[in-house]
Short mmCIF file of C-alpha atoms and ligand atoms in Angstrom, two decimals:
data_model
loop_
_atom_site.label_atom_id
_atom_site.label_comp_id
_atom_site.label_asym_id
_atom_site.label_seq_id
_atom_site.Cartn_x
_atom_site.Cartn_y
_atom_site.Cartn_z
CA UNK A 1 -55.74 -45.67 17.79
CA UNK A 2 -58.93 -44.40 16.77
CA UNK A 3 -61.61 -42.81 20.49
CA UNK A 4 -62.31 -45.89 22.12
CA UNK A 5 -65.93 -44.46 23.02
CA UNK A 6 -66.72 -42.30 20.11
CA UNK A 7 -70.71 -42.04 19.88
CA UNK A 8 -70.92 -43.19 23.33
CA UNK A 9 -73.31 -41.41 25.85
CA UNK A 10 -71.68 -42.49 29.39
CA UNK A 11 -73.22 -41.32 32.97
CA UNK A 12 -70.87 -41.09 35.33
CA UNK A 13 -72.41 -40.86 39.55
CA UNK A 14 -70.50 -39.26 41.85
CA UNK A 15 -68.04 -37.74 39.14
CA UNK A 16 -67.71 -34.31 40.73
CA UNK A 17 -64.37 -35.87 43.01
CA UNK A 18 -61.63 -38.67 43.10
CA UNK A 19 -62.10 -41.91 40.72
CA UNK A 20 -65.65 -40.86 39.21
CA UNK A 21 -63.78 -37.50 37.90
CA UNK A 22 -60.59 -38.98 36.83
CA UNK A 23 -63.45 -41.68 34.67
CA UNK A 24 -65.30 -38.65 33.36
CA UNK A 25 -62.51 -37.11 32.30
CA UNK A 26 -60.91 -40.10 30.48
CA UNK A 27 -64.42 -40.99 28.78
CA UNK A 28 -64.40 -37.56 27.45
CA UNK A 29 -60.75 -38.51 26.17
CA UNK A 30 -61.93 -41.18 24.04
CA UNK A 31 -64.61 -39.09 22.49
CA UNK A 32 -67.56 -40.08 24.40
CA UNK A 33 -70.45 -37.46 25.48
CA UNK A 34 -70.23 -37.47 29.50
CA UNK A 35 -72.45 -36.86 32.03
CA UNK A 36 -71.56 -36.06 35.25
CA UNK A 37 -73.68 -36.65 38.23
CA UNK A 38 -73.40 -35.94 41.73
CA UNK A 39 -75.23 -34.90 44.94
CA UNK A 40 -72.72 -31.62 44.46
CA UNK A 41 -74.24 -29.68 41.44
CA UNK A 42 -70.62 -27.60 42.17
CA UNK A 43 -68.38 -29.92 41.92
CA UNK A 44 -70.32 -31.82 39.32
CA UNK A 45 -70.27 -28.45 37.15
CA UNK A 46 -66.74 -28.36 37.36
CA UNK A 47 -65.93 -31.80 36.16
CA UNK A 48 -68.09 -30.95 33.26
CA UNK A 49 -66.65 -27.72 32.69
CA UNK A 50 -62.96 -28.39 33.06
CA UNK A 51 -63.89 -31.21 30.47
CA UNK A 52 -65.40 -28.79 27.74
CA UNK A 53 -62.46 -26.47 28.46
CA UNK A 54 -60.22 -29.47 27.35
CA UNK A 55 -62.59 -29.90 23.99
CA UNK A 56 -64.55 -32.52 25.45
CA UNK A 57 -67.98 -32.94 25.58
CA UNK A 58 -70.05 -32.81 29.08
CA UNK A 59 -72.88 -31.85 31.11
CA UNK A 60 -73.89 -32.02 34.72
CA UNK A 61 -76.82 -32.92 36.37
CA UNK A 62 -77.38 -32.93 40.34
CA UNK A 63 -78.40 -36.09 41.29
CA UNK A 64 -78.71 -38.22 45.06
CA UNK A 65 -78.56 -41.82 44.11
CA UNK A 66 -80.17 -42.68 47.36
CA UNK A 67 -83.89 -40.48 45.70
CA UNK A 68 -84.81 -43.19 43.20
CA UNK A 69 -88.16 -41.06 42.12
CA UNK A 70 -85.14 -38.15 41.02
CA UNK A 71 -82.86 -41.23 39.38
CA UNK A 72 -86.02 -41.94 37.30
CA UNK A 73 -86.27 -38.18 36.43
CA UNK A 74 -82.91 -37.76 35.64
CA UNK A 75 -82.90 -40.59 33.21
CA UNK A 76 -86.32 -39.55 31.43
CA UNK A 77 -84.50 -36.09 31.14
CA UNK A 78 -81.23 -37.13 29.56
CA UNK A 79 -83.19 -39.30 27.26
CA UNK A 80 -85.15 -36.58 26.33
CA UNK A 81 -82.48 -33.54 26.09
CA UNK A 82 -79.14 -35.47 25.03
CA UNK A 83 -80.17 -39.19 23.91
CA UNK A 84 -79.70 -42.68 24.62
CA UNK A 85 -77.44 -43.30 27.25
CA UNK A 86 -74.72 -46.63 26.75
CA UNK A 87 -72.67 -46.37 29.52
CA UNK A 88 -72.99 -46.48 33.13
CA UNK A 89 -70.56 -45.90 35.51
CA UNK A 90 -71.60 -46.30 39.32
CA UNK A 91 -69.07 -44.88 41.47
CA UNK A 92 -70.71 -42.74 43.97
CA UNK A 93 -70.14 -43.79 47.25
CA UNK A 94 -68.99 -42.87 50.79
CA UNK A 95 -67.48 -44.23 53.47
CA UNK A 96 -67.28 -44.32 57.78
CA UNK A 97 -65.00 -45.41 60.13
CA UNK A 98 -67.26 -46.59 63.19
CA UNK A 99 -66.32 -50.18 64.39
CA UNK A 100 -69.84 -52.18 64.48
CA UNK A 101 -68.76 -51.79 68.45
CA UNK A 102 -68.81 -48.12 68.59
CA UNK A 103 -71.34 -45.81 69.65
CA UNK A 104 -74.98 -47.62 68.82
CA UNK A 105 -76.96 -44.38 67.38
CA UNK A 106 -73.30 -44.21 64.67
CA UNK A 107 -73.34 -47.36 63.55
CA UNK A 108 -77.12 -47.75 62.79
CA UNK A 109 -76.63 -44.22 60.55
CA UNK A 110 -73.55 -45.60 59.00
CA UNK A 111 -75.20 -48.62 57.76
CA UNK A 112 -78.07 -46.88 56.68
CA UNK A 113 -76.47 -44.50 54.81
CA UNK A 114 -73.51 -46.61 53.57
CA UNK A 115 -76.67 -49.33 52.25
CA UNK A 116 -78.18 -46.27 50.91
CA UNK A 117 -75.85 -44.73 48.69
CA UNK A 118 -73.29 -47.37 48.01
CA UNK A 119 -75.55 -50.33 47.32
CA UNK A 120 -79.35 -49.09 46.64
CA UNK A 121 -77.93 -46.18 45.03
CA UNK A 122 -76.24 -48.68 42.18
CA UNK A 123 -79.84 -50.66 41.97
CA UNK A 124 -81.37 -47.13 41.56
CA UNK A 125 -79.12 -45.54 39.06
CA UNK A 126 -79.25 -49.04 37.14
CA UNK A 127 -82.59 -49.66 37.27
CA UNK A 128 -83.69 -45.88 36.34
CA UNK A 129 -81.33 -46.40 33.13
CA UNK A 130 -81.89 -50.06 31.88
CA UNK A 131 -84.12 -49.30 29.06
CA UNK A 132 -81.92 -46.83 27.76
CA UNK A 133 -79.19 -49.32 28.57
CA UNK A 134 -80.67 -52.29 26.78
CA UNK A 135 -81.36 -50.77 23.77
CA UNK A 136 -77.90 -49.75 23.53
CA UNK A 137 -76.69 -52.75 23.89
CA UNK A 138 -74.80 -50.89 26.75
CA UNK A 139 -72.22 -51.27 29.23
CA UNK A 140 -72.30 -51.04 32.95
CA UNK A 141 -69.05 -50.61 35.54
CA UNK A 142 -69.65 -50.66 38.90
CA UNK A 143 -66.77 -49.52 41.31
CA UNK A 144 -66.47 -52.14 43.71
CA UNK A 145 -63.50 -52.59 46.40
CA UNK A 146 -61.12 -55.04 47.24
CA UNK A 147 -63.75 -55.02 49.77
CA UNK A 148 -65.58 -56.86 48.07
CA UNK A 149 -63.49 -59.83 48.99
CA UNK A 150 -62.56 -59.13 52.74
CA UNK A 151 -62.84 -56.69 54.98
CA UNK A 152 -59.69 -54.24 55.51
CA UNK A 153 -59.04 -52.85 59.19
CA UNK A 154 -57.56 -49.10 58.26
CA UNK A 155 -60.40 -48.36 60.09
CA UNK A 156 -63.23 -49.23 57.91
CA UNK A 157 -67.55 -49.47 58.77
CA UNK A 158 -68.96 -52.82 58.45
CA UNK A 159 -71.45 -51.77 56.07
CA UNK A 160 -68.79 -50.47 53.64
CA UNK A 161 -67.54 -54.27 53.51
CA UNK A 162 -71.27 -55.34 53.10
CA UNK A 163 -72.28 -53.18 50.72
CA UNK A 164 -69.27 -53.37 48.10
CA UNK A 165 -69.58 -57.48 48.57
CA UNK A 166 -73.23 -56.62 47.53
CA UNK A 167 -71.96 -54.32 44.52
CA UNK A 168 -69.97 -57.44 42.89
CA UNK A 169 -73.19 -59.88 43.41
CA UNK A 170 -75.20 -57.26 41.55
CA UNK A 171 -72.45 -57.61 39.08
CA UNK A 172 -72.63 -61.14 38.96
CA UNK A 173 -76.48 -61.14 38.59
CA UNK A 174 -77.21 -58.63 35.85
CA UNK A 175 -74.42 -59.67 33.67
CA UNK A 176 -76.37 -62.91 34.02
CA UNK A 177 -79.32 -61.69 33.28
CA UNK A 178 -78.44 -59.02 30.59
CA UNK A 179 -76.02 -60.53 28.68
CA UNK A 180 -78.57 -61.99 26.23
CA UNK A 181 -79.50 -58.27 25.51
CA UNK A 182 -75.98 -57.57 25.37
CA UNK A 183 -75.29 -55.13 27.81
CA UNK A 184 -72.30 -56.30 29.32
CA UNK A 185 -71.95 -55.84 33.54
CA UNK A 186 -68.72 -55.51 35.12
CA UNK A 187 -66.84 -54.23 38.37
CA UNK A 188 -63.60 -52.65 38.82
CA UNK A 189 -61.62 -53.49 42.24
CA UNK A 190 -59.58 -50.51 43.32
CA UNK A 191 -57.29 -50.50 46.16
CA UNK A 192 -56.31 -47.83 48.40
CA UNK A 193 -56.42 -45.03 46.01
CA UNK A 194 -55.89 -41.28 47.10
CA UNK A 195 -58.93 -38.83 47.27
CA UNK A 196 -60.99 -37.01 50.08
CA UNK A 197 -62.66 -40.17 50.43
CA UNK A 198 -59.88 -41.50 52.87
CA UNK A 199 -57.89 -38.11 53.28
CA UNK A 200 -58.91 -38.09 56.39
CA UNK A 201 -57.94 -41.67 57.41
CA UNK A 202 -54.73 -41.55 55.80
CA UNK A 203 -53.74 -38.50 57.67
CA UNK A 204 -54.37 -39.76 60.84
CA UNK A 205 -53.15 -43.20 60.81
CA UNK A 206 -49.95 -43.48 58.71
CA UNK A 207 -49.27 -46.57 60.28
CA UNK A 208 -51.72 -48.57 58.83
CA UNK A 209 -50.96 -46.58 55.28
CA UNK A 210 -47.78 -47.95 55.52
CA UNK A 211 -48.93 -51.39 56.66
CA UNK A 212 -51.45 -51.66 53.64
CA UNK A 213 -48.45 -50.25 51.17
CA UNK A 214 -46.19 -52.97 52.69
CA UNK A 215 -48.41 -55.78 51.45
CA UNK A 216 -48.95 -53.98 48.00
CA UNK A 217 -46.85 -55.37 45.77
CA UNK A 218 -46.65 -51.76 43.44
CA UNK A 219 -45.67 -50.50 46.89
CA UNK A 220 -47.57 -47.22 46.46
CA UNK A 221 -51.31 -46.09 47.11
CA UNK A 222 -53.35 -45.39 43.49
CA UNK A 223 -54.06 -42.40 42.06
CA UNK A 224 -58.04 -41.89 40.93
CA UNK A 225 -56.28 -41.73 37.41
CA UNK A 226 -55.49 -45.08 37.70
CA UNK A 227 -58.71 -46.28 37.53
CA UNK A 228 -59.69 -44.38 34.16
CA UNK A 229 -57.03 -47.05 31.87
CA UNK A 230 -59.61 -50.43 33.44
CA UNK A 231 -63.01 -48.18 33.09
CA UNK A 232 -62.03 -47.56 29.72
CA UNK A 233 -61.56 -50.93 28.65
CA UNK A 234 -64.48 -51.71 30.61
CA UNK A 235 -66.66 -49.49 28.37
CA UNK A 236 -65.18 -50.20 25.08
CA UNK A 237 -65.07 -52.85 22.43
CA UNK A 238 -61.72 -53.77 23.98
CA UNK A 239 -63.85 -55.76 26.10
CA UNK A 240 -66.55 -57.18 24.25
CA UNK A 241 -66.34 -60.46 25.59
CA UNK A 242 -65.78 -59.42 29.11
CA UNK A 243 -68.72 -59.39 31.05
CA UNK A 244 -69.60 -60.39 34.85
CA UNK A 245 -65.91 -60.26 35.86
CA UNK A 246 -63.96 -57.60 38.60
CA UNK A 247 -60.66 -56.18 37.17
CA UNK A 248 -58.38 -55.17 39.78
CA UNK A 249 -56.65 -51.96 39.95
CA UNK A 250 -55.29 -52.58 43.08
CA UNK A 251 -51.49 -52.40 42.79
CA UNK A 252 -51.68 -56.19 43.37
CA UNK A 253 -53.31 -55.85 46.57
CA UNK A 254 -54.89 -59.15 46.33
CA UNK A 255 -52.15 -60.91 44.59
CA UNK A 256 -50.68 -61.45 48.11
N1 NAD B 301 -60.59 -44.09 47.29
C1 NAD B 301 -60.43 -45.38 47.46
O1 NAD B 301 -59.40 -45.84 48.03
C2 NAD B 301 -61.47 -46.34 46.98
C3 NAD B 301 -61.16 -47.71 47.00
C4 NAD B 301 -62.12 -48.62 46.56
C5 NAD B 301 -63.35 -48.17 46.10
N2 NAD B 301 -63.61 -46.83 46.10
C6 NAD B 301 -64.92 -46.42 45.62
O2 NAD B 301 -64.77 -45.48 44.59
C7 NAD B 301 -65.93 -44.67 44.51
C8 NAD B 301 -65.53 -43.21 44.43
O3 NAD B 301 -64.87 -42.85 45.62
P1 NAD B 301 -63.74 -41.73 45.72
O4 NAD B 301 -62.61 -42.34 46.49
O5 NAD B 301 -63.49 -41.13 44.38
O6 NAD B 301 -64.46 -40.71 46.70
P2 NAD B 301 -64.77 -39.14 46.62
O7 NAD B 301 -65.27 -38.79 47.96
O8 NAD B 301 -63.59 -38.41 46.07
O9 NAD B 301 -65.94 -39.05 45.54
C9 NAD B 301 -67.23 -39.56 45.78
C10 NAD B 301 -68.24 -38.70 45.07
O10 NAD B 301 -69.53 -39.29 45.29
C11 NAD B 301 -70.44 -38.23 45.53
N3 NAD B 301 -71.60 -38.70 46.27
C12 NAD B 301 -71.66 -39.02 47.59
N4 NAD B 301 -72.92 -39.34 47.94
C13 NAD B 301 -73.67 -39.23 46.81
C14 NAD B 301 -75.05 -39.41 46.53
N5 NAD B 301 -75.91 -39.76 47.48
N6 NAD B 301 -75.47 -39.22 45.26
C15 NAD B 301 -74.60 -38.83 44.29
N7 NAD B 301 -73.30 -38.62 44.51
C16 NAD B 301 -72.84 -38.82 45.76
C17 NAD B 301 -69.64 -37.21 46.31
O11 NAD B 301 -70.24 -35.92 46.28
C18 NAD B 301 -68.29 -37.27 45.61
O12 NAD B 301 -68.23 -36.36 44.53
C19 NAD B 301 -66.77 -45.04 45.73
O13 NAD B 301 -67.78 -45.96 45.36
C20 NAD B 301 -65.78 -45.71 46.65
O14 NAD B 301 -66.39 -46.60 47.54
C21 NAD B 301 -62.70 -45.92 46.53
#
């Protein structure tokens, strides 16, 4: 089979760790040009790196997702000094572990900073590359949750819930909007999948782990390469009559 994203340009948030790297890394795969951003300019530089050491083709920029004045900056630069961007990936994100009960000062920084970088963060990233996006006739994956459906007690911050419900109605409303332009818009759901996003909560409550794996029908937490195979199609003309949908990559999570 021939590179799924040859001539692609793809910008990847939040690639310098876990799912956005494994993504980056697969893009580069299937012959796209990636571009790795994250609020680490390390990190970020190593994706990009470790991908040009495997013959692919990448760059880094540094980039917070919660400045939107810098998202707008960092598109106008890759337009100018690499070209026309036609993929999207938003994956940045973080997460907290305060119940909305716990200390008052926590949870009002949690949801702040959850709102900021999980949900505006998406609006600003999109918004800063739409005209590069529309003229591509591009494609857009946002990385949603199976919290985007319900809320899942491993322990897990209200906000997180909120904001990755809000990531899958932003889905919803720009593949709406954009699909006459044809840029498609679509989410992928993953499950519990392992990176330093949740190291710490895995260590420290293996009960729960085990209670989460028990109701997974795969019967095993993802790895961030599991994700790549659904961004993939996502991107490419495997998909080209996909648009405003969430694929799943939760080991059947939600099946049960
Ligand atoms: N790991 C899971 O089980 C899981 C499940 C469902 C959804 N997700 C989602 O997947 C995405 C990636 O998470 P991960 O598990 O790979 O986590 P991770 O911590 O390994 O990677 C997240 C990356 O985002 C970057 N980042 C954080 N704040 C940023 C900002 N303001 N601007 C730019 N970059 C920023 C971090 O530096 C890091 O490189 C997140 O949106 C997360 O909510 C993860």
């Amino acid at each position: 089979m021939p590179a799924l994203l040859k001539n692609h340009i793809a910008v990847i948030t939040g690639a310098g760790s876990g799912i956005g790297r494994a993504i980056a890394v697969g893009y580069a795969h299937e012959g796209a040009q990636v571009l790795v951003l994250d609020i680490n300019g390390e990190t970020a530089a190593k994706t990009a790196a470790d991908i040009r050491a495997g013959s692919g083709k990448a760059q880094h920029f540094t980039l917070d997702v919660t400045d939107r004045a810098a998202c707008r900056a960092t598109a106008a630069k890759v337009a100018t000094e690499v070209g026309q961007v036609s993929i999207l990936v938003n994956n940045a994100g973080i997460n907290r572990r305060n119940a909305f009960t716990a200390d008052p000062d926590a949870v009002v920084k949690d949801w702040q900073d959850i709102m900021a970088i999980n949900l505006n963060g998406v609006f600003n990233v999109t918004h800063a590359f739409l005209g590069a996006l529309r003229a591509t006739k591009g494609r857009i994956v946002n990385i949603a949750s199976i919290q985007s459906f319900m809320h899942v007690r491993t322990p897990n911050s209200p906000a997180y819930t909120s904001a990755k419900h809000g990531v899958l109605g932003f889905t919803r409303a720009l593949a709406a909007e954009l699909g006459k332009d044809g840029v498609r818009v679509n989410a992928i759901g993953p499950g519990l999948i392992e990176t330093p996003l949740n190291a710490q909560v895995r260590a420290n409550n293996p009960e729960l782990v085990k209670i989460f794996l028990d109701h997974t029908p795969l019967g095993r937490a993802g790895k961030p390469e599991d994700i790549a195979g659904p961004a993939i199609f996502l991107a490419s003309d495997l998909s080209a009559y996909v648009t405003g949908t969430i694929v799943m990559a939760d080991g059947g999570y939600r099946t049960i």
